[in-house]
């Protein structure tokens, strides 16, 4: 998924961030969608005529993120034919079924663009290599249809405020709203962002995103962790004019910024329910709300980034107030990691979710398994399986989402196969 902003866009940059902040982000990382189906794992699935005892119905989230930004997961590169893009999509959806997952979180608006024919924003450059160029087919519409045909739910994953992974407005297609409204845009950290402090921006991004909800029977609307951007040393996010105009009545700029993000969340939730009441709304934030050293209500962590203070996203509040249907904190750290221990954060988030209407899922860093640049814990294929065992002790945890699709399919370290063998013996339905 709210990590990203929500920060940096490559695994190398993410590794640096992890070392200094204990952070990791949905939507980051180089790579290409795999072209080969995964090996068999966890034994055969029962089918018609299969002998044996009746199996109880399992209900839990088993999801995977499919990132399109920088062609991380899909399409594997720009400029592929429509037929090749469809084929790669099918391979990844088939991999989800093979791993006994039940939900795919497809990134359909990675950089203020669209993977469907939108009247508000240009076609994504990650399809054809040229922003605004029609790819000759409808990726989101096809993905919904193909996912449903396989018994998978499809959650449309949007990034509300990221405009570009560069800071040159002239590189945007001439028809881009950011070029028509340059006053909406803030360059920061080598990238371009819409200003969350402008009511007209908030209204526009909601209109652009809800267009997909009107057109397609998506099972969910999903945000990752990018709200206000992750801090960049020595730089400030220039929203002075917006704060001068709209910030009166707040205790300070931080409170005003948090209110801007609160409004986005509340209004988006209401918009979804008005259009498609059964569609879920969820957010996947960075995994640390606040450190206990900052706030006694926070977790016993020493993360260098805190969503409340650095991204102006009060993720705990959204759960406690019941504004969202589900939350997927990105707990991209191993059990025993000093700055942000998985074994500390799971019970902390479980306590936050206790008694609320918001379902809690856990975001898992499958992409780290077997990566030689990661620590020793990630060289053990059983690390992620131990995560699920630990989380199972907390009834508030209703499932897990794995980053990301190409790693689910290829599984070079065998970590996903171990999860399937240990925990996904039979299929499961996602919570509703």
Coordinates of C-alpha atoms in Angstrom, one line a residue, residues 60-65 100-103 105 327-329 331 342 346 360-365 384-394 397-403 416 419 423-424 431:
X60 CA -9.1 -14.2 5.8
X61 CA -7.4 -11.7 3.6
X62 CA -4.7 -13.2 1.3
X63 CA -3.7 -10.5 -1.0
X64 CA -0.9 -9.2 -3.2
X65 CA 0.0 -5.8 -4.4
X100 CA -4.2 -19.6 -2.8
X101 CA -4.6 -15.9 -2.5
X102 CA -7.9 -14.2 -2.9
X103 CA -7.3 -10.5 -3.6
X105 CA -4.4 -4.7 -5.2
X327 CA -6.1 -0.9 7.3
X328 CA -2.9 -2.7 6.0
X329 CA 0.1 -1.3 7.9
X331 CA 5.2 -4.1 8.6
X342 CA 7.5 -7.1 13.8
X346 CA 1.6 -6.6 15.3
X360 CA -6.8 -5.1 10.2
X361 CA -4.5 -6.9 7.7
X362 CA -0.7 -6.9 7.8
X363 CA 1.5 -5.9 4.9
X364 CA 4.4 -8.3 4.4
X365 CA 7.7 -7.7 2.7
X384 CA 7.5 -14.8 6.6
X385 CA 5.8 -18.0 7.8
X386 CA 6.8 -17.1 11.3
X387 CA 5.1 -13.7 10.8
X388 CA 1.8 -15.4 10.0
X389 CA 2.2 -17.7 13.0
X390 CA 2.8 -14.8 15.3
X391 CA -0.1 -12.7 13.9
X392 CA -2.5 -15.7 14.2
X393 CA -2.3 -15.2 18.0
X394 CA -4.1 -11.9 17.6
X397 CA -5.4 -9.6 12.4
X398 CA -7.7 -10.7 9.6
X399 CA -5.1 -11.6 7.1
X400 CA -2.0 -10.5 5.1
X401 CA -1.0 -8.7 1.9
X402 CA 2.3 -9.5 0.2
X403 CA 4.5 -7.0 -1.7
X416 CA 5.9 -17.7 -0.5
X419 CA 3.7 -19.6 3.7
X423 CA -0.8 -21.6 6.4
X424 CA -2.8 -21.8 3.1
X431 CA -13.4 -10.8 4.8

